[in-house]
């Protein structure tokens, strides 16, 4: 495994395509630390990207379109087909970026927002902007339970300490394209999710070409990384 510029890169050993891992709100590329070696063991060449909207700064203005540009830049680095795994909010900029990226062969929404053109997180929540004293949303007070409810308490606390504020703008910018309309997509429902209701995930999953379920909370890349890597690989091989 190679680590460069704070991002993981692994080399495929069984001819699998590249997989780009895109984190959700408040997170960073660190959240894939457990999944990356599991995917490498399955033969994947793995890349990650840090989204500009997730920052420790209180006056950040980066939005969803900035995130989409960061994702597209990573996709442009790859010569060959790319599978993209998008977690939670990460599904929004992935849906935007992958629509114009010719090398994306598959999108996996992991408890992700598989939205349509014109949609944003704000519109999906009833049109109300999230509250916040600055241009960012603080880490949720109930983050340990909402995001990491099926992880040991000590590990969940460590993960919570690594979360950073998220820009409000990223939740309000609407999609101008929907990649899943032209790119093969899958949806992975996290059945014990306390952040994004599983029933809502199921409804978004109807847009995907295949739907899978994991008996996990919102963050199976930490609670069941081996099973998640196996599911990704089984789907690619099917």
CSV table of C-alpha atoms in Angstrom, one decimal:
chain,number,residue,atom,x,y,z
A,1,UNK,CA,0.0,0.0,0.0
A,2,UNK,CA,1.2,3.5,-0.9
A,3,UNK,CA,0.2,6.6,1.0
A,4,UNK,CA,0.7,10.0,-0.8
A,5,UNK,CA,-0.5,13.5,-0.1
A,6,UNK,CA,-2.7,12.2,2.7
A,7,UNK,CA,-4.6,9.9,0.3
A,8,UNK,CA,-4.5,6.1,-0.1
A,9,UNK,CA,-3.4,4.4,-3.3
A,10,UNK,CA,-3.1,0.7,-3.7
A,11,UNK,CA,-2.0,-1.5,-6.5
A,12,UNK,CA,-4.4,-4.1,-7.9
A,13,UNK,CA,-3.2,-7.7,-7.8
A,14,UNK,CA,-6.0,-9.6,-9.6
A,15,UNK,CA,-6.9,-7.2,-12.4
A,16,UNK,CA,-9.8,-5.5,-10.8
A,17,UNK,CA,-10.6,-1.9,-11.9
A,18,UNK,CA,-9.8,1.1,-9.8
A,19,UNK,CA,-12.3,2.0,-7.0
A,20,UNK,CA,-12.6,5.6,-5.8
A,21,UNK,CA,-13.9,6.0,-2.3
A,22,UNK,CA,-15.8,9.2,-1.6
A,23,UNK,CA,-16.6,10.1,2.1
A,24,UNK,CA,-19.7,11.8,3.5
A,25,UNK,CA,-20.3,15.0,5.4
A,26,UNK,CA,-18.1,15.8,8.4
A,27,UNK,CA,-15.7,13.0,7.4
A,28,UNK,CA,-12.4,12.8,5.6
A,29,UNK,CA,-10.4,10.2,3.7
A,30,UNK,CA,-9.3,8.7,7.1
A,31,UNK,CA,-12.7,7.0,7.4
A,32,UNK,CA,-11.6,4.4,4.7
A,33,UNK,CA,-8.5,3.3,6.7
A,34,UNK,CA,-10.1,-0.1,7.6
A,35,UNK,CA,-11.7,-0.7,4.2
A,36,UNK,CA,-8.7,0.1,2.0
A,37,UNK,CA,-6.6,-2.9,3.0
A,38,UNK,CA,-9.7,-5.2,2.8
A,39,UNK,CA,-10.3,-4.0,-0.8
A,40,UNK,CA,-6.6,-4.4,-1.6
A,41,UNK,CA,-6.8,-8.0,-0.4
A,42,UNK,CA,-9.7,-8.5,-2.9
A,43,UNK,CA,-7.5,-7.2,-5.7
A,44,UNK,CA,-8.6,-3.6,-6.0
A,45,UNK,CA,-6.6,-0.5,-6.9
A,46,UNK,CA,-8.0,2.0,-4.4
A,47,UNK,CA,-8.0,5.8,-4.4
A,48,UNK,CA,-9.6,8.3,-2.0
A,49,UNK,CA,-10.5,11.9,-2.2
A,50,UNK,CA,-10.9,14.6,0.4
A,51,UNK,CA,-14.0,16.8,-0.1
A,52,UNK,CA,-13.4,20.5,0.2
A,53,UNK,CA,-16.7,21.0,1.9
A,54,UNK,CA,-15.6,19.1,5.0
A,55,UNK,CA,-13.1,21.4,6.8
A,56,UNK,CA,-12.1,22.4,10.2
A,57,UNK,CA,-12.3,26.1,9.2
A,58,UNK,CA,-15.3,28.1,10.4
A,59,UNK,CA,-15.6,30.3,7.3
A,60,UNK,CA,-15.3,27.7,4.6
A,61,UNK,CA,-17.4,28.4,1.5
A,62,UNK,CA,-16.7,25.3,-0.6
A,63,UNK,CA,-19.9,23.7,-1.8
A,64,UNK,CA,-21.2,20.6,-3.6
A,65,UNK,CA,-19.9,21.8,-6.9
A,66,UNK,CA,-16.4,22.2,-5.5
A,67,UNK,CA,-16.7,18.7,-4.2
A,68,UNK,CA,-17.8,17.5,-7.6
A,69,UNK,CA,-14.8,19.1,-9.2
A,70,UNK,CA,-12.4,17.5,-6.7
A,71,UNK,CA,-14.0,14.1,-7.5
A,72,UNK,CA,-13.7,14.7,-11.2
A,73,UNK,CA,-10.1,15.6,-10.9
A,74,UNK,CA,-9.4,12.3,-9.2
A,75,UNK,CA,-11.3,10.4,-11.9
A,76,UNK,CA,-9.3,12.2,-14.6
A,77,UNK,CA,-6.1,10.7,-13.0
A,78,UNK,CA,-7.2,7.2,-13.9
A,79,UNK,CA,-6.6,5.6,-17.2
A,80,UNK,CA,-9.2,2.9,-17.3
A,81,UNK,CA,-12.6,2.0,-15.8
A,82,UNK,CA,-13.5,3.3,-12.3
A,83,UNK,CA,-16.0,2.1,-9.8
A,84,UNK,CA,-17.0,4.9,-7.4
A,85,UNK,CA,-18.3,4.1,-3.8
A,86,UNK,CA,-20.2,7.1,-2.4
A,87,UNK,CA,-21.1,7.3,1.2
A,88,UNK,CA,-24.0,9.3,2.5
A,89,UNK,CA,-23.7,13.0,1.4
A,90,UNK,CA,-20.9,11.9,-0.9
A,91,UNK,CA,-23.5,10.5,-3.2
A,92,UNK,CA,-24.6,14.0,-4.2
A,93,UNK,CA,-21.2,15.3,-5.7
A,94,UNK,CA,-20.6,11.8,-7.1
A,95,UNK,CA,-23.9,11.9,-8.9
A,96,UNK,CA,-22.9,15.3,-10.3
A,97,UNK,CA,-19.3,14.5,-11.2
A,98,UNK,CA,-19.7,11.1,-12.7
A,99,UNK,CA,-22.3,12.3,-15.2
A,100,UNK,CA,-19.5,13.8,-17.3
A,101,UNK,CA,-16.7,11.3,-16.5
A,102,UNK,CA,-16.5,8.7,-19.3
A,103,UNK,CA,-14.4,6.3,-17.3
A,104,UNK,CA,-16.9,5.7,-14.5
A,105,UNK,CA,-18.3,2.2,-15.1
A,106,UNK,CA,-20.3,1.7,-11.8
A,107,UNK,CA,-21.5,3.8,-8.9
A,108,UNK,CA,-22.2,2.2,-5.5
A,109,UNK,CA,-24.3,4.3,-3.1
A,110,UNK,CA,-23.5,3.3,0.4
A,111,UNK,CA,-26.4,4.7,2.5
A,112,UNK,CA,-25.9,7.5,0.0
A,113,UNK,CA,-28.1,10.2,-1.5
A,114,UNK,CA,-29.0,9.0,-4.9
A,115,UNK,CA,-30.8,12.2,-5.9
A,116,UNK,CA,-32.2,13.5,-9.2
A,117,UNK,CA,-31.4,16.7,-11.2
A,118,UNK,CA,-32.6,19.8,-9.4
A,119,UNK,CA,-32.4,18.0,-6.0
A,120,UNK,CA,-30.2,19.0,-3.1
A,121,UNK,CA,-30.0,17.9,0.5
A,122,UNK,CA,-32.0,21.0,1.5
A,123,UNK,CA,-34.8,20.2,-1.0
A,124,UNK,CA,-34.9,16.6,0.3
A,125,UNK,CA,-35.3,17.8,3.8
A,126,UNK,CA,-38.3,20.0,3.1
A,127,UNK,CA,-36.5,23.2,1.9
A,128,UNK,CA,-35.1,24.2,5.2
A,129,UNK,CA,-31.5,25.3,5.4
A,130,UNK,CA,-29.6,23.6,8.3
A,131,UNK,CA,-28.9,25.9,11.2
A,132,UNK,CA,-25.5,27.2,12.0
A,133,UNK,CA,-23.8,30.3,13.4
A,134,UNK,CA,-21.2,30.4,10.6
A,135,UNK,CA,-20.9,29.1,7.1
A,136,UNK,CA,-20.4,25.6,8.5
A,137,UNK,CA,-22.5,23.0,10.3
A,138,UNK,CA,-20.9,21.7,13.5
A,139,UNK,CA,-20.5,18.0,14.1
A,140,UNK,CA,-23.8,16.6,15.3
A,141,UNK,CA,-24.1,16.3,19.1
A,142,UNK,CA,-25.3,12.7,18.7
A,143,UNK,CA,-22.6,11.7,16.2
A,144,UNK,CA,-21.5,8.6,18.1
A,145,UNK,CA,-25.0,7.1,18.1
A,146,UNK,CA,-26.1,8.4,14.7
A,147,UNK,CA,-23.0,7.6,12.7
A,148,UNK,CA,-21.3,4.8,14.7
A,149,UNK,CA,-24.0,3.0,16.6
A,150,UNK,CA,-22.7,-0.5,15.9
A,151,UNK,CA,-19.0,0.2,16.7
A,152,UNK,CA,-17.3,-0.2,20.1
A,153,UNK,CA,-17.7,2.9,22.2
A,154,UNK,CA,-14.0,3.7,22.4
A,155,UNK,CA,-13.6,3.4,18.6
A,156,UNK,CA,-16.7,5.4,18.0
A,157,UNK,CA,-15.3,8.2,20.2
A,158,UNK,CA,-12.0,8.2,18.3
A,159,UNK,CA,-14.0,8.5,15.0
A,160,UNK,CA,-16.1,11.4,16.4
A,161,UNK,CA,-12.9,13.3,17.4
A,162,UNK,CA,-11.8,13.2,13.8
A,163,UNK,CA,-15.0,14.7,12.4
A,164,UNK,CA,-14.9,18.3,11.2
A,165,UNK,CA,-17.5,21.0,10.4
A,166,UNK,CA,-19.3,20.7,7.1
A,167,UNK,CA,-20.2,23.7,4.8
A,168,UNK,CA,-23.9,24.7,4.7
A,169,UNK,CA,-23.5,25.5,1.1
A,170,UNK,CA,-22.8,21.9,0.2
A,171,UNK,CA,-26.2,21.0,1.4
A,172,UNK,CA,-28.0,23.7,-0.6
A,173,UNK,CA,-26.5,23.5,-4.1
A,174,UNK,CA,-28.7,21.4,-6.5
A,175,UNK,CA,-27.7,18.7,-8.9
A,176,UNK,CA,-27.4,19.7,-12.6
A,177,UNK,CA,-26.9,16.1,-13.7
A,178,UNK,CA,-27.7,12.6,-12.5
A,179,UNK,CA,-25.0,10.1,-13.4
A,180,UNK,CA,-27.1,7.1,-12.4
A,181,UNK,CA,-29.3,7.7,-15.4
A,182,UNK,CA,-26.5,6.7,-17.7
A,183,UNK,CA,-24.0,4.8,-15.4
A,184,UNK,CA,-24.8,1.4,-13.9
A,185,UNK,CA,-25.6,1.9,-10.2
A,186,UNK,CA,-26.1,-0.1,-7.0
A,187,UNK,CA,-27.5,0.8,-3.7
A,188,UNK,CA,-26.4,-0.6,-0.3
A,189,UNK,CA,-29.0,-0.1,2.4
A,190,UNK,CA,-27.6,0.0,6.0
A,191,UNK,CA,-30.4,-1.7,7.8
A,192,UNK,CA,-29.6,-0.4,11.3
A,193,UNK,CA,-28.7,3.1,10.3
A,194,UNK,CA,-29.7,5.8,12.8
A,195,UNK,CA,-28.5,8.7,10.7
A,196,UNK,CA,-30.4,8.1,7.4
A,197,UNK,CA,-33.6,6.1,7.8
A,198,UNK,CA,-33.4,2.7,6.1
A,199,UNK,CA,-36.9,3.2,4.6
A,200,UNK,CA,-35.6,6.4,2.9
A,201,UNK,CA,-32.6,4.5,1.6
A,202,UNK,CA,-34.9,1.8,0.2
A,203,UNK,CA,-36.8,4.5,-1.7
A,204,UNK,CA,-33.7,6.0,-3.2
A,205,UNK,CA,-32.4,2.5,-4.0
A,206,UNK,CA,-35.3,2.0,-6.4
A,207,UNK,CA,-33.3,4.1,-8.8
A,208,UNK,CA,-30.4,1.7,-8.8
A,209,UNK,CA,-29.9,-1.3,-11.0
A,210,UNK,CA,-29.3,-3.5,-8.0
A,211,UNK,CA,-30.0,-3.2,-4.3
A,212,UNK,CA,-28.1,-4.8,-1.4
A,213,UNK,CA,-28.5,-4.7,2.3
A,214,UNK,CA,-26.0,-4.9,5.2
A,215,UNK,CA,-27.0,-5.4,8.8
A,216,UNK,CA,-25.0,-2.4,9.8
A,217,UNK,CA,-25.3,1.2,11.1
A,218,UNK,CA,-24.4,4.2,9.0
A,219,UNK,CA,-20.7,3.4,8.8
A,220,UNK,CA,-20.0,-0.3,7.7
A,221,UNK,CA,-16.6,0.7,6.5
A,222,UNK,CA,-15.7,0.7,10.1
A,223,UNK,CA,-18.0,-1.8,11.6
A,224,UNK,CA,-17.9,-4.5,9.0
A,225,UNK,CA,-15.2,-3.6,6.5
A,226,UNK,CA,-14.5,-7.2,5.4
A,227,UNK,CA,-18.1,-7.9,4.6
A,228,UNK,CA,-18.4,-4.6,2.7
A,229,UNK,CA,-15.3,-5.3,0.6
A,230,UNK,CA,-16.7,-8.8,-0.2
A,231,UNK,CA,-20.0,-7.3,-1.3
A,232,UNK,CA,-18.3,-4.8,-3.5
A,233,UNK,CA,-16.2,-7.6,-5.1
A,234,UNK,CA,-19.1,-10.0,-5.4
A,235,UNK,CA,-21.1,-7.4,-7.2
A,236,UNK,CA,-18.3,-6.6,-9.6
A,237,UNK,CA,-17.8,-10.3,-10.4
A,238,UNK,CA,-21.5,-11.0,-11.0
